[in-house]
Amino acid sequence: MPGVVASAVYADGRRIAEVPIEDVGEWSRKPGHVVWIGLHEPSLDLLRRLQAEFGLHDLAIEDALKAHQRPKLEQYGEALFVVARTAQMLDSRIAFGETHVFVGQGYVVSIRHGPSTSYTPVRERCEASPTALSAGEDYILYALLDFIVDNYMPVIEAIQTEVEEIEDGILAETYTQSRVGRLYQLRRDLLRLRNAAIPLVEVCRRLEQPGLPGIDASLLPLFRDVSDHIRRVQEEIESLREVLAFAFETSLMTGQAQQTEITRKLAAWAAILAVPTAVAGIYGMNFEHMPELEWQYGYAVVLVIIASVCGWLYWRFRQNGWL
């Protein structure tokens, strides 16, 4: 069926069957069974069918149909609805996706929107550990959130590598407009990553608290571990943003210093060229009575004076670091 990536039922942590959407509700109501459904950008018709099978809330269905939701945790009766933002590097830019998760008695439905890594590795990892998977729906929710948060780190590491290269060359090279633009782009992407990741701290904080339906007390430390990972991500993001801010400011100051250096050199050469220009201007005034015009050695003397003054000015400017 279009939009359905996987639809399987588990008992005691072991996969027992692939089930069609029409039968998932019946399987989820069997004691000790959990239906785990993975969807990718499903249609409204498919979501309505799942709503009929599991009794999902209308507001949650509306949110699940549309991307660009803020990360959050909503409780609808005995069911939970979780929104998380995903991130991955595509063509040197951070591509953001979105995952919605329905969790209720006997079922978990994960919905991916936009650029997002498949959750097949999560399913395979859970199936490889039946003891852990036998904990039920709350363990699957933990596994999905842990996978999403862990995938933030490769993005941060890729940016960190580029930032280190920028730091190494920040004073050694001339920063072009495109290079400065890349610094600004990285800072903006990091801000978007921060806005995507940090709200998950509140989501996990609520999952850590006892009292939510379907969340066993024995799994609370696992959600606490996810919170710790998110905080580490936050620290890395803030650190990188500070470094990029420093690099951005330094690049601007370096550019200003380079412009000042060029202006100083142009001023020095203008001063040197002013000497022959002034002399040529004087002798080009076409006055009739100019005694030097009839002097046999006048031309040579003027050239020597011009060369001497220009040479002295050049030496002085070199001494002062202007040339």
PDB file of C-alpha atoms in Angstrom:
ATOM      1  CA  MET A   1       0.000   0.000   0.000  1.00  0.00           C
ATOM      2  CA  PRO A   2       1.375   3.468  -0.888  1.00  0.00           C
ATOM      3  CA  GLY A   3       2.778   5.190   2.165  1.00  0.00           C
ATOM      4  CA  VAL A   4       3.213   2.002   4.203  1.00  0.00           C
ATOM      5  CA  VAL A   5       6.870   1.120   4.807  1.00  0.00           C
ATOM      6  CA  ALA A   6       6.301  -1.700   7.280  1.00  0.00           C
ATOM      7  CA  SER A   7       3.415  -3.156   9.246  1.00  0.00           C
ATOM      8  CA  ALA A   8       4.252  -5.997  11.616  1.00  0.00           C
ATOM      9  CA  VAL A   9       2.941  -7.505  14.839  1.00  0.00           C
ATOM     10  CA  TYR A  10       5.175  -8.607  17.726  1.00  0.00           C
ATOM     11  CA  ALA A  11       4.585 -10.908  20.674  1.00  0.00           C
ATOM     12  CA  ASP A  12       7.090 -11.246  23.518  1.00  0.00           C
ATOM     13  CA  GLY A  13       9.533  -9.153  21.508  1.00  0.00           C
ATOM     14  CA  ARG A  14       9.445 -11.422  18.433  1.00  0.00           C
ATOM     15  CA  ARG A  15       8.022 -10.631  15.035  1.00  0.00           C
ATOM     16  CA  ILE A  16       5.249 -13.054  14.263  1.00  0.00           C
ATOM     17  CA  ALA A  17       3.584 -11.675  11.135  1.00  0.00           C
ATOM     18  CA  GLU A  18       3.191  -8.927   8.566  1.00  0.00           C
ATOM     19  CA  VAL A  19      -0.342  -7.580   8.849  1.00  0.00           C
ATOM     20  CA  PRO A  20      -2.469  -5.489   6.477  1.00  0.00           C
ATOM     21  CA  ILE A  21      -3.795  -2.164   7.672  1.00  0.00           C
ATOM     22  CA  GLU A  22      -7.323  -3.592   7.809  1.00  0.00           C
ATOM     23  CA  ASP A  23      -6.317  -6.054  10.553  1.00  0.00           C
ATOM     24  CA  VAL A  24      -3.993  -3.987  12.729  1.00  0.00           C
ATOM     25  CA  GLY A  25      -6.694  -2.953  15.189  1.00  0.00           C
ATOM     26  CA  GLU A  26      -7.697  -6.527  15.877  1.00  0.00           C
ATOM     27  CA  TRP A  27      -4.080  -7.594  16.437  1.00  0.00           C
ATOM     28  CA  SER A  28      -3.375  -4.647  18.760  1.00  0.00           C
ATOM     29  CA  ARG A  29      -6.221  -5.696  21.050  1.00  0.00           C
ATOM     30  CA  LYS A  30      -4.773  -9.156  21.613  1.00  0.00           C
ATOM     31  CA  PRO A  31      -3.029  -9.389  25.028  1.00  0.00           C
ATOM     32  CA  GLY A  32       0.768  -9.321  24.796  1.00  0.00           C
ATOM     33  CA  HIS A  33       0.798  -8.189  21.135  1.00  0.00           C
ATOM     34  CA  VAL A  34       2.160  -4.928  19.718  1.00  0.00           C
ATOM     35  CA  VAL A  35       1.596  -3.651  16.186  1.00  0.00           C
ATOM     36  CA  TRP A  36       4.410  -1.459  14.827  1.00  0.00           C
ATOM     37  CA  ILE A  37       3.555   0.451  11.657  1.00  0.00           C
ATOM     38  CA  GLY A  38       5.971   2.636   9.715  1.00  0.00           C
ATOM     39  CA  LEU A  39       4.587   5.204   7.246  1.00  0.00           C
ATOM     40  CA  HIS A  40       6.179   7.706   4.892  1.00  0.00           C
ATOM     41  CA  GLU A  41       4.145  10.775   3.942  1.00  0.00           C
ATOM     42  CA  PRO A  42       0.797   8.963   4.125  1.00  0.00           C
ATOM     43  CA  SER A  43      -2.405  10.196   2.535  1.00  0.00           C
ATOM     44  CA  LEU A  44      -5.392  11.402   4.516  1.00  0.00           C
ATOM     45  CA  ASP A  45      -7.294   8.274   3.510  1.00  0.00           C
ATOM     46  CA  LEU A  46      -4.598   6.036   5.028  1.00  0.00           C
ATOM     47  CA  LEU A  47      -4.543   8.068   8.242  1.00  0.00           C
ATOM     48  CA  ARG A  48      -8.330   7.869   8.487  1.00  0.00           C
ATOM     49  CA  ARG A  49      -8.145   4.111   8.177  1.00  0.00           C
ATOM     50  CA  LEU A  50      -5.622   3.970  11.013  1.00  0.00           C
ATOM     51  CA  GLN A  51      -7.823   6.313  13.014  1.00  0.00           C
ATOM     52  CA  ALA A  52     -10.690   3.881  12.631  1.00  0.00           C
ATOM     53  CA  GLU A  53      -8.488   0.940  13.693  1.00  0.00           C
ATOM     54  CA  PHE A  54      -6.906   2.566  16.765  1.00  0.00           C
ATOM     55  CA  GLY A  55      -9.363   5.331  17.681  1.00  0.00           C
ATOM     56  CA  LEU A  56      -6.857   8.136  17.087  1.00  0.00           C
ATOM     57  CA  HIS A  57      -7.848  11.704  17.927  1.00  0.00           C
ATOM     58  CA  ASP A  58      -8.920  14.057  15.124  1.00  0.00           C
ATOM     59  CA  LEU A  59      -6.443  16.769  16.150  1.00  0.00           C
ATOM     60  CA  ALA A  60      -3.567  14.283  16.125  1.00  0.00           C
ATOM     61  CA  ILE A  61      -4.593  13.079  12.662  1.00  0.00           C
ATOM     62  CA  GLU A  62      -4.660  16.677  11.453  1.00  0.00           C
ATOM     63  CA  ASP A  63      -1.163  17.292  12.833  1.00  0.00           C
ATOM     64  CA  ALA A  64       0.189  14.015  11.415  1.00  0.00           C
ATOM     65  CA  LEU A  65      -1.024  14.910   7.923  1.00  0.00           C
ATOM     66  CA  LYS A  66       0.913  18.192   7.859  1.00  0.00           C
ATOM     67  CA  ALA A  67       4.637  18.634   8.406  1.00  0.00           C
ATOM     68  CA  HIS A  68       6.278  21.701  10.003  1.00  0.00           C
ATOM     69  CA  GLN A  69       4.993  20.964  13.482  1.00  0.00           C
ATOM     70  CA  ARG A  70       6.937  22.035  16.546  1.00  0.00           C
ATOM     71  CA  PRO A  71       8.468  19.127  18.529  1.00  0.00           C
ATOM     72  CA  LYS A  72       5.965  18.278  21.239  1.00  0.00           C
ATOM     73  CA  LEU A  73       4.222  15.601  23.263  1.00  0.00           C
ATOM     74  CA  GLU A  74       0.437  15.524  23.373  1.00  0.00           C
ATOM     75  CA  GLN A  75      -1.763  13.175  25.392  1.00  0.00           C
ATOM     76  CA  TYR A  76      -5.145  12.148  24.030  1.00  0.00           C
ATOM     77  CA  GLY A  77      -6.814   9.928  26.578  1.00  0.00           C
ATOM     78  CA  GLU A  78      -4.750   6.773  26.871  1.00  0.00           C
ATOM     79  CA  ALA A  79      -2.718   7.542  23.728  1.00  0.00           C
ATOM     80  CA  LEU A  80       0.365   9.716  23.166  1.00  0.00           C
ATOM     81  CA  PHE A  81       1.284  11.754  20.109  1.00  0.00           C
ATOM     82  CA  VAL A  82       4.946  12.775  19.750  1.00  0.00           C
ATOM     83  CA  VAL A  83       6.461  15.118  17.169  1.00  0.00           C
ATOM     84  CA  ALA A  84      10.228  15.197  16.593  1.00  0.00           C
ATOM     85  CA  ARG A  85      12.430  16.913  13.984  1.00  0.00           C
ATOM     86  CA  THR A  86      15.124  14.969  12.148  1.00  0.00           C
ATOM     87  CA  ALA A  87      18.307  16.292  10.535  1.00  0.00           C
ATOM     88  CA  GLN A  88      20.904  15.051   8.066  1.00  0.00           C
ATOM     89  CA  MET A  89      23.594  16.572   5.845  1.00  0.00           C
ATOM     90  CA  LEU A  90      22.697  16.832   2.147  1.00  0.00           C
ATOM     91  CA  ASP A  91      24.985  18.732  -0.245  1.00  0.00           C
ATOM     92  CA  SER A  92      26.731  20.569   2.615  1.00  0.00           C
ATOM     93  CA  ARG A  93      23.404  21.792   4.006  1.00  0.00           C
ATOM     94  CA  ILE A  94      21.299  20.518   6.878  1.00  0.00           C
ATOM     95  CA  ALA A  95      18.112  18.925   5.567  1.00  0.00           C
ATOM     96  CA  PHE A  96      15.315  18.776   8.113  1.00  0.00           C
ATOM     97  CA  GLY A  97      12.557  16.204   8.234  1.00  0.00           C
ATOM     98  CA  GLU A  98       9.811  15.422  10.677  1.00  0.00           C
ATOM     99  CA  THR A  99       8.594  12.324  12.488  1.00  0.00           C
ATOM    100  CA  HIS A 100       5.220  11.844  14.178  1.00  0.00           C
ATOM    101  CA  VAL A 101       4.656   8.909  16.508  1.00  0.00           C
ATOM    102  CA  PHE A 102       1.361   7.562  17.820  1.00  0.00           C
ATOM    103  CA  VAL A 103       1.723   5.368  20.896  1.00  0.00           C
ATOM    104  CA  GLY A 104      -1.161   3.537  22.503  1.00  0.00           C
ATOM    105  CA  GLN A 105      -2.121   0.226  24.029  1.00  0.00           C
ATOM    106  CA  GLY A 106      -0.870  -2.428  21.619  1.00  0.00           C
ATOM    107  CA  TYR A 107       0.330  -0.167  18.801  1.00  0.00           C
ATOM    108  CA  VAL A 108       3.027   2.252  17.626  1.00  0.00           C
ATOM    109  CA  VAL A 109       2.672   4.234  14.399  1.00  0.00           C
ATOM    110  CA  SER A 110       5.657   6.233  13.136  1.00  0.00           C
ATOM    111  CA  ILE A 111       5.161   8.715  10.286  1.00  0.00           C
ATOM    112  CA  ARG A 112       8.038  10.320   8.375  1.00  0.00           C
ATOM    113  CA  HIS A 113       7.802  13.583   6.441  1.00  0.00           C
ATOM    114  CA  GLY A 114      10.423  15.212   4.259  1.00  0.00           C
ATOM    115  CA  PRO A 115      14.135  14.267   4.166  1.00  0.00           C
ATOM    116  CA  SER A 116      14.470  11.639   6.843  1.00  0.00           C
ATOM    117  CA  THR A 117      16.545   8.524   7.420  1.00  0.00           C
ATOM    118  CA  SER A 118      14.559   5.302   7.283  1.00  0.00           C
ATOM    119  CA  TYR A 119      13.777   3.653  10.617  1.00  0.00           C
ATOM    120  CA  THR A 120      14.517   0.201   9.249  1.00  0.00           C
ATOM    121  CA  PRO A 121      17.793   0.069  11.265  1.00  0.00           C
ATOM    122  CA  VAL A 122      15.788   0.835  14.427  1.00  0.00           C
ATOM    123  CA  ARG A 123      13.381  -1.992  13.694  1.00  0.00           C
ATOM    124  CA  GLU A 124      16.229  -4.398  12.940  1.00  0.00           C
ATOM    125  CA  ARG A 125      18.052  -3.431  16.139  1.00  0.00           C
ATOM    126  CA  CYS A 126      14.919  -3.932  18.216  1.00  0.00           C
ATOM    127  CA  GLU A 127      14.150  -7.264  16.575  1.00  0.00           C
ATOM    128  CA  ALA A 128      17.703  -8.379  17.334  1.00  0.00           C
ATOM    129  CA  SER A 129      16.981  -7.858  21.041  1.00  0.00           C
ATOM    130  CA  PRO A 130      13.636  -9.553  21.802  1.00  0.00           C
ATOM    131  CA  THR A 131      14.112  -9.149  25.558  1.00  0.00           C
ATOM    132  CA  ALA A 132      14.234  -5.366  25.259  1.00  0.00           C
ATOM    133  CA  LEU A 133      11.482  -5.245  22.617  1.00  0.00           C
ATOM    134  CA  SER A 134       9.212  -7.313  24.832  1.00  0.00           C
ATOM    135  CA  ALA A 135       8.907  -4.212  27.053  1.00  0.00           C
ATOM    136  CA  GLY A 136       6.335  -3.020  24.530  1.00  0.00           C
ATOM    137  CA  GLU A 137       5.248   0.250  22.946  1.00  0.00           C
ATOM    138  CA  ASP A 138       7.241   2.524  25.264  1.00  0.00           C
ATOM    139  CA  TYR A 139      10.513   0.813  24.344  1.00  0.00           C
ATOM    140  CA  ILE A 140       9.786   1.323  20.642  1.00  0.00           C
ATOM    141  CA  LEU A 141       9.135   5.016  21.320  1.00  0.00           C
ATOM    142  CA  TYR A 142      12.434   5.241  23.185  1.00  0.00           C
ATOM    143  CA  ALA A 143      14.283   3.503  20.337  1.00  0.00           C
ATOM    144  CA  LEU A 144      12.864   5.941  17.772  1.00  0.00           C
ATOM    145  CA  LEU A 145      13.702   9.042  19.825  1.00  0.00           C
ATOM    146  CA  ASP A 146      17.180   7.738  20.607  1.00  0.00           C
ATOM    147  CA  PHE A 147      17.806   7.113  16.895  1.00  0.00           C
ATOM    148  CA  ILE A 148      16.630  10.634  15.984  1.00  0.00           C
ATOM    149  CA  VAL A 149      18.854  12.270  18.608  1.00  0.00           C
ATOM    150  CA  ASP A 150      21.872  10.108  17.726  1.00  0.00           C
ATOM    151  CA  ASN A 151      21.544  11.222  14.101  1.00  0.00           C
ATOM    152  CA  TYR A 152      22.073  14.828  15.174  1.00  0.00           C
ATOM    153  CA  MET A 153      25.693  14.049  16.043  1.00  0.00           C
ATOM    154  CA  PRO A 154      26.937  13.211  12.490  1.00  0.00           C
ATOM    155  CA  VAL A 155      25.484  16.552  11.377  1.00  0.00           C
ATOM    156  CA  ILE A 156      27.287  18.382  14.177  1.00  0.00           C
ATOM    157  CA  GLU A 157      30.532  16.503  13.488  1.00  0.00           C
ATOM    158  CA  ALA A 158      30.396  17.424   9.788  1.00  0.00           C
ATOM    159  CA  ILE A 159      29.912  21.100  10.649  1.00  0.00           C
ATOM    160  CA  GLN A 160      32.603  20.880  13.319  1.00  0.00           C
ATOM    161  CA  THR A 161      35.102  19.575  10.756  1.00  0.00           C
ATOM    162  CA  GLU A 162      34.332  22.475   8.435  1.00  0.00           C
ATOM    163  CA  VAL A 163      34.522  24.958  11.305  1.00  0.00           C
ATOM    164  CA  GLU A 164      37.981  23.664  12.254  1.00  0.00           C
ATOM    165  CA  GLU A 165      39.142  24.199   8.669  1.00  0.00           C
ATOM    166  CA  ILE A 166      37.751  27.718   8.798  1.00  0.00           C
ATOM    167  CA  GLU A 167      39.567  28.383  12.078  1.00  0.00           C
ATOM    168  CA  ASP A 168      42.874  27.142  10.624  1.00  0.00           C
ATOM    169  CA  GLY A 169      42.663  29.438   7.625  1.00  0.00           C
ATOM    170  CA  ILE A 170      40.871  32.420   9.091  1.00  0.00           C
ATOM    171  CA  LEU A 171      44.031  34.576   9.316  1.00  0.00           C
ATOM    172  CA  ALA A 172      46.027  32.849   6.582  1.00  0.00           C
ATOM    173  CA  GLU A 173      43.789  33.542   3.596  1.00  0.00           C
ATOM    174  CA  THR A 174      41.787  36.290   2.007  1.00  0.00           C
ATOM    175  CA  TYR A 175      38.110  35.845   2.843  1.00  0.00           C
ATOM    176  CA  THR A 176      35.941  36.227  -0.228  1.00  0.00           C
ATOM    177  CA  GLN A 177      32.276  37.171  -0.177  1.00  0.00           C
ATOM    178  CA  SER A 178      31.306  33.537  -0.809  1.00  0.00           C
ATOM    179  CA  ARG A 179      33.405  32.428   2.179  1.00  0.00           C
ATOM    180  CA  VAL A 180      31.766  34.969   4.459  1.00  0.00           C
ATOM    181  CA  GLY A 181      28.400  33.878   3.084  1.00  0.00           C
ATOM    182  CA  ARG A 182      29.203  30.281   4.038  1.00  0.00           C
ATOM    183  CA  LEU A 183      29.934  31.367   7.616  1.00  0.00           C
ATOM    184  CA  TYR A 184      26.559  33.075   7.804  1.00  0.00           C
ATOM    185  CA  GLN A 185      24.872  30.016   6.273  1.00  0.00           C
ATOM    186  CA  LEU A 186      26.412  27.675   8.836  1.00  0.00           C
ATOM    187  CA  ARG A 187      25.289  29.893  11.725  1.00  0.00           C
ATOM    188  CA  ARG A 188      21.752  29.977  10.366  1.00  0.00           C
ATOM    189  CA  ASP A 189      21.679  26.193   9.890  1.00  0.00           C
ATOM    190  CA  LEU A 190      22.926  25.680  13.440  1.00  0.00           C
ATOM    191  CA  LEU A 191      20.181  27.938  14.755  1.00  0.00           C
ATOM    192  CA  ARG A 192      17.596  25.870  12.889  1.00  0.00           C
ATOM    193  CA  LEU A 193      19.150  22.677  14.262  1.00  0.00           C
ATOM    194  CA  ARG A 194      18.977  24.109  17.765  1.00  0.00           C
ATOM    195  CA  ASN A 195      15.314  24.982  17.309  1.00  0.00           C
ATOM    196  CA  ALA A 196      14.651  21.451  16.063  1.00  0.00           C
ATOM    197  CA  ALA A 197      16.539  19.595  18.794  1.00  0.00           C
ATOM    198  CA  ILE A 198      16.106  21.553  22.018  1.00  0.00           C
ATOM    199  CA  PRO A 199      12.295  21.158  22.340  1.00  0.00           C
ATOM    200  CA  LEU A 200      12.915  17.404  22.614  1.00  0.00           C
ATOM    201  CA  VAL A 201      14.380  18.090  26.067  1.00  0.00           C
ATOM    202  CA  GLU A 202      10.901  19.035  27.263  1.00  0.00           C
ATOM    203  CA  VAL A 203       9.384  16.022  25.473  1.00  0.00           C
ATOM    204  CA  CYS A 204      11.780  13.625  27.212  1.00  0.00           C
ATOM    205  CA  ARG A 205      11.388  15.436  30.515  1.00  0.00           C
ATOM    206  CA  ARG A 206       7.685  14.696  30.394  1.00  0.00           C
ATOM    207  CA  LEU A 207       8.377  11.093  29.399  1.00  0.00           C
ATOM    208  CA  GLU A 208      10.683  10.800  32.411  1.00  0.00           C
ATOM    209  CA  GLN A 209       7.857  11.695  34.763  1.00  0.00           C
ATOM    210  CA  PRO A 210       5.667   8.841  36.010  1.00  0.00           C
ATOM    211  CA  GLY A 211       1.988   8.905  35.195  1.00  0.00           C
ATOM    212  CA  LEU A 212       1.902   8.967  31.391  1.00  0.00           C
ATOM    213  CA  PRO A 213      -0.175   6.151  29.910  1.00  0.00           C
ATOM    214  CA  GLY A 214       1.803   3.279  28.416  1.00  0.00           C
ATOM    215  CA  ILE A 215       5.176   4.409  29.840  1.00  0.00           C
ATOM    216  CA  ASP A 216       6.548   1.833  32.263  1.00  0.00           C
ATOM    217  CA  ALA A 217       8.545   3.112  35.241  1.00  0.00           C
ATOM    218  CA  SER A 218      11.424   0.753  34.395  1.00  0.00           C
ATOM    219  CA  LEU A 219      12.031   2.662  31.133  1.00  0.00           C
ATOM    220  CA  LEU A 220      12.181   6.137  32.646  1.00  0.00           C
ATOM    221  CA  PRO A 221      16.016   6.037  32.874  1.00  0.00           C
ATOM    222  CA  LEU A 222      16.146   5.380  29.118  1.00  0.00           C
ATOM    223  CA  PHE A 223      14.242   8.562  28.344  1.00  0.00           C
ATOM    224  CA  ARG A 224      16.493  10.372  30.827  1.00  0.00           C
ATOM    225  CA  ASP A 225      19.471   9.137  28.806  1.00  0.00           C
ATOM    226  CA  VAL A 226      17.939  10.592  25.634  1.00  0.00           C
ATOM    227  CA  SER A 227      17.549  13.915  27.470  1.00  0.00           C
ATOM    228  CA  ASP A 228      21.242  13.840  28.371  1.00  0.00           C
ATOM    229  CA  HIS A 229      22.140  13.261  24.717  1.00  0.00           C
ATOM    230  CA  ILE A 230      20.002  16.200  23.633  1.00  0.00           C
ATOM    231  CA  ARG A 231      21.682  18.453  26.181  1.00  0.00           C
ATOM    232  CA  ARG A 232      25.048  17.395  24.823  1.00  0.00           C
ATOM    233  CA  VAL A 233      23.813  18.254  21.331  1.00  0.00           C
ATOM    234  CA  GLN A 234      22.729  21.653  22.657  1.00  0.00           C
ATOM    235  CA  GLU A 235      26.163  22.297  24.151  1.00  0.00           C
ATOM    236  CA  GLU A 236      27.890  21.360  20.904  1.00  0.00           C
ATOM    237  CA  ILE A 237      25.586  23.622  18.912  1.00  0.00           C
ATOM    238  CA  GLU A 238      26.163  26.590  21.225  1.00  0.00           C
ATOM    239  CA  SER A 239      29.917  26.038  21.107  1.00  0.00           C
ATOM    240  CA  LEU A 240      29.953  25.903  17.308  1.00  0.00           C
ATOM    241  CA  ARG A 241      27.784  29.001  17.037  1.00  0.00           C
ATOM    242  CA  GLU A 242      30.216  30.923  19.245  1.00  0.00           C
ATOM    243  CA  VAL A 243      33.158  29.814  17.123  1.00  0.00           C
ATOM    244  CA  LEU A 244      31.334  30.796  13.940  1.00  0.00           C
ATOM    245  CA  ALA A 245      30.424  34.169  15.438  1.00  0.00           C
ATOM    246  CA  PHE A 246      34.103  34.756  16.227  1.00  0.00           C
ATOM    247  CA  ALA A 247      35.105  33.614  12.723  1.00  0.00           C
ATOM    248  CA  PHE A 248      32.482  35.864  11.137  1.00  0.00           C
ATOM    249  CA  GLU A 249      33.632  38.917  13.109  1.00  0.00           C
ATOM    250  CA  THR A 250      37.291  38.114  12.449  1.00  0.00           C
ATOM    251  CA  SER A 251      36.642  37.747   8.721  1.00  0.00           C
ATOM    252  CA  LEU A 252      34.996  41.165   8.657  1.00  0.00           C
ATOM    253  CA  MET A 253      37.886  42.747  10.572  1.00  0.00           C
ATOM    254  CA  THR A 254      40.377  40.979   8.313  1.00  0.00           C
ATOM    255  CA  GLY A 255      38.575  42.331   5.263  1.00  0.00           C
ATOM    256  CA  GLN A 256      38.653  45.856   6.705  1.00  0.00           C
ATOM    257  CA  ALA A 257      42.362  45.498   7.481  1.00  0.00           C
ATOM    258  CA  GLN A 258      43.036  44.331   3.922  1.00  0.00           C
ATOM    259  CA  GLN A 259      41.140  47.320   2.531  1.00  0.00           C
ATOM    260  CA  THR A 260      43.109  49.644   4.800  1.00  0.00           C
ATOM    261  CA  GLU A 261      46.368  48.070   3.611  1.00  0.00           C
ATOM    262  CA  ILE A 262      45.424  48.550  -0.034  1.00  0.00           C
ATOM    263  CA  THR A 263      44.333  52.146   0.578  1.00  0.00           C
ATOM    264  CA  ARG A 264      47.632  52.870   2.337  1.00  0.00           C
ATOM    265  CA  LYS A 265      49.664  51.467  -0.567  1.00  0.00           C
ATOM    266  CA  LEU A 266      47.670  53.464  -3.096  1.00  0.00           C
ATOM    267  CA  ALA A 267      48.204  56.627  -1.027  1.00  0.00           C
ATOM    268  CA  ALA A 268      51.973  55.961  -0.867  1.00  0.00           C
ATOM    269  CA  TRP A 269      52.269  55.468  -4.623  1.00  0.00           C
ATOM    270  CA  ALA A 270      50.120  58.558  -5.216  1.00  0.00           C
ATOM    271  CA  ALA A 271      52.522  60.582  -3.055  1.00  0.00           C
ATOM    272  CA  ILE A 272      55.530  59.289  -4.997  1.00  0.00           C
ATOM    273  CA  LEU A 273      53.923  59.978  -8.380  1.00  0.00           C
ATOM    274  CA  ALA A 274      52.946  63.467  -7.212  1.00  0.00           C
ATOM    275  CA  VAL A 275      56.615  64.569  -7.425  1.00  0.00           C
ATOM    276  CA  PRO A 276      57.169  64.103 -11.188  1.00  0.00           C
ATOM    277  CA  THR A 277      53.594  65.280 -11.789  1.00  0.00           C
ATOM    278  CA  ALA A 278      54.261  68.535  -9.928  1.00  0.00           C
ATOM    279  CA  VAL A 279      57.563  69.150 -11.740  1.00  0.00           C
ATOM    280  CA  ALA A 280      55.997  68.376 -15.113  1.00  0.00           C
ATOM    281  CA  GLY A 281      53.153  70.746 -14.277  1.00  0.00           C
ATOM    282  CA  ILE A 282      55.544  73.580 -13.464  1.00  0.00           C
ATOM    283  CA  TYR A 283      57.548  73.219 -16.668  1.00  0.00           C
ATOM    284  CA  GLY A 284      54.439  72.859 -18.742  1.00  0.00           C
ATOM    285  CA  MET A 285      53.054  76.320 -17.909  1.00  0.00           C
ATOM    286  CA  ASN A 286      54.510  77.889 -21.108  1.00  0.00           C
ATOM    287  CA  PHE A 287      55.917  81.028 -19.454  1.00  0.00           C
ATOM    288  CA  GLU A 288      58.357  82.874 -21.701  1.00  0.00           C
ATOM    289  CA  HIS A 289      60.930  83.813 -19.044  1.00  0.00           C
ATOM    290  CA  MET A 290      61.929  80.576 -17.304  1.00  0.00           C
ATOM    291  CA  PRO A 291      65.717  80.608 -16.775  1.00  0.00           C
ATOM    292  CA  GLU A 292      66.029  76.822 -16.519  1.00  0.00           C
ATOM    293  CA  LEU A 293      64.709  76.392 -20.061  1.00  0.00           C
ATOM    294  CA  GLU A 294      67.938  77.699 -21.565  1.00  0.00           C
ATOM    295  CA  TRP A 295      70.222  75.825 -19.166  1.00  0.00           C
ATOM    296  CA  GLN A 296      72.312  73.108 -20.822  1.00  0.00           C
ATOM    297  CA  TYR A 297      72.089  70.658 -17.912  1.00  0.00           C
ATOM    298  CA  GLY A 298      68.597  71.592 -16.761  1.00  0.00           C
ATOM    299  CA  TYR A 299      66.883  68.454 -18.092  1.00  0.00           C
ATOM    300  CA  ALA A 300      69.359  66.070 -16.481  1.00  0.00           C
ATOM    301  CA  VAL A 301      69.299  67.910 -13.164  1.00  0.00           C
ATOM    302  CA  VAL A 302      65.493  67.847 -13.028  1.00  0.00           C
ATOM    303  CA  LEU A 303      65.463  64.096 -13.732  1.00  0.00           C
ATOM    304  CA  VAL A 304      68.040  63.486 -10.998  1.00  0.00           C
ATOM    305  CA  ILE A 305      66.022  65.580  -8.519  1.00  0.00           C
ATOM    306  CA  ILE A 306      62.800  63.742  -9.419  1.00  0.00           C
ATOM    307  CA  ALA A 307      64.473  60.333  -9.095  1.00  0.00           C
ATOM    308  CA  SER A 308      66.097  61.298  -5.795  1.00  0.00           C
ATOM    309  CA  VAL A 309      62.927  62.608  -4.193  1.00  0.00           C
ATOM    310  CA  CYS A 310      60.870  59.620  -5.426  1.00  0.00           C
ATOM    311  CA  GLY A 311      63.545  57.207  -4.200  1.00  0.00           C
ATOM    312  CA  TRP A 312      63.647  58.879  -0.798  1.00  0.00           C
ATOM    313  CA  LEU A 313      59.867  58.780  -0.492  1.00  0.00           C
ATOM    314  CA  TYR A 314      59.832  55.099  -1.504  1.00  0.00           C
ATOM    315  CA  TRP A 315      62.466  54.317   1.146  1.00  0.00           C
ATOM    316  CA  ARG A 316      60.536  56.197   3.831  1.00  0.00           C
ATOM    317  CA  PHE A 317      57.268  54.454   2.998  1.00  0.00           C
ATOM    318  CA  ARG A 318      59.019  51.081   3.051  1.00  0.00           C
ATOM    319  CA  GLN A 319      60.479  51.912   6.445  1.00  0.00           C
ATOM    320  CA  ASN A 320      57.016  52.747   7.769  1.00  0.00           C
ATOM    321  CA  GLY A 321      55.437  49.604   6.306  1.00  0.00           C
ATOM    322  CA  TRP A 322      53.296  51.365   3.768  1.00  0.00           C
ATOM    323  CA  LEU A 323      54.878  49.575   0.787  1.00  0.00           C
TER     324      LEU A 323
END
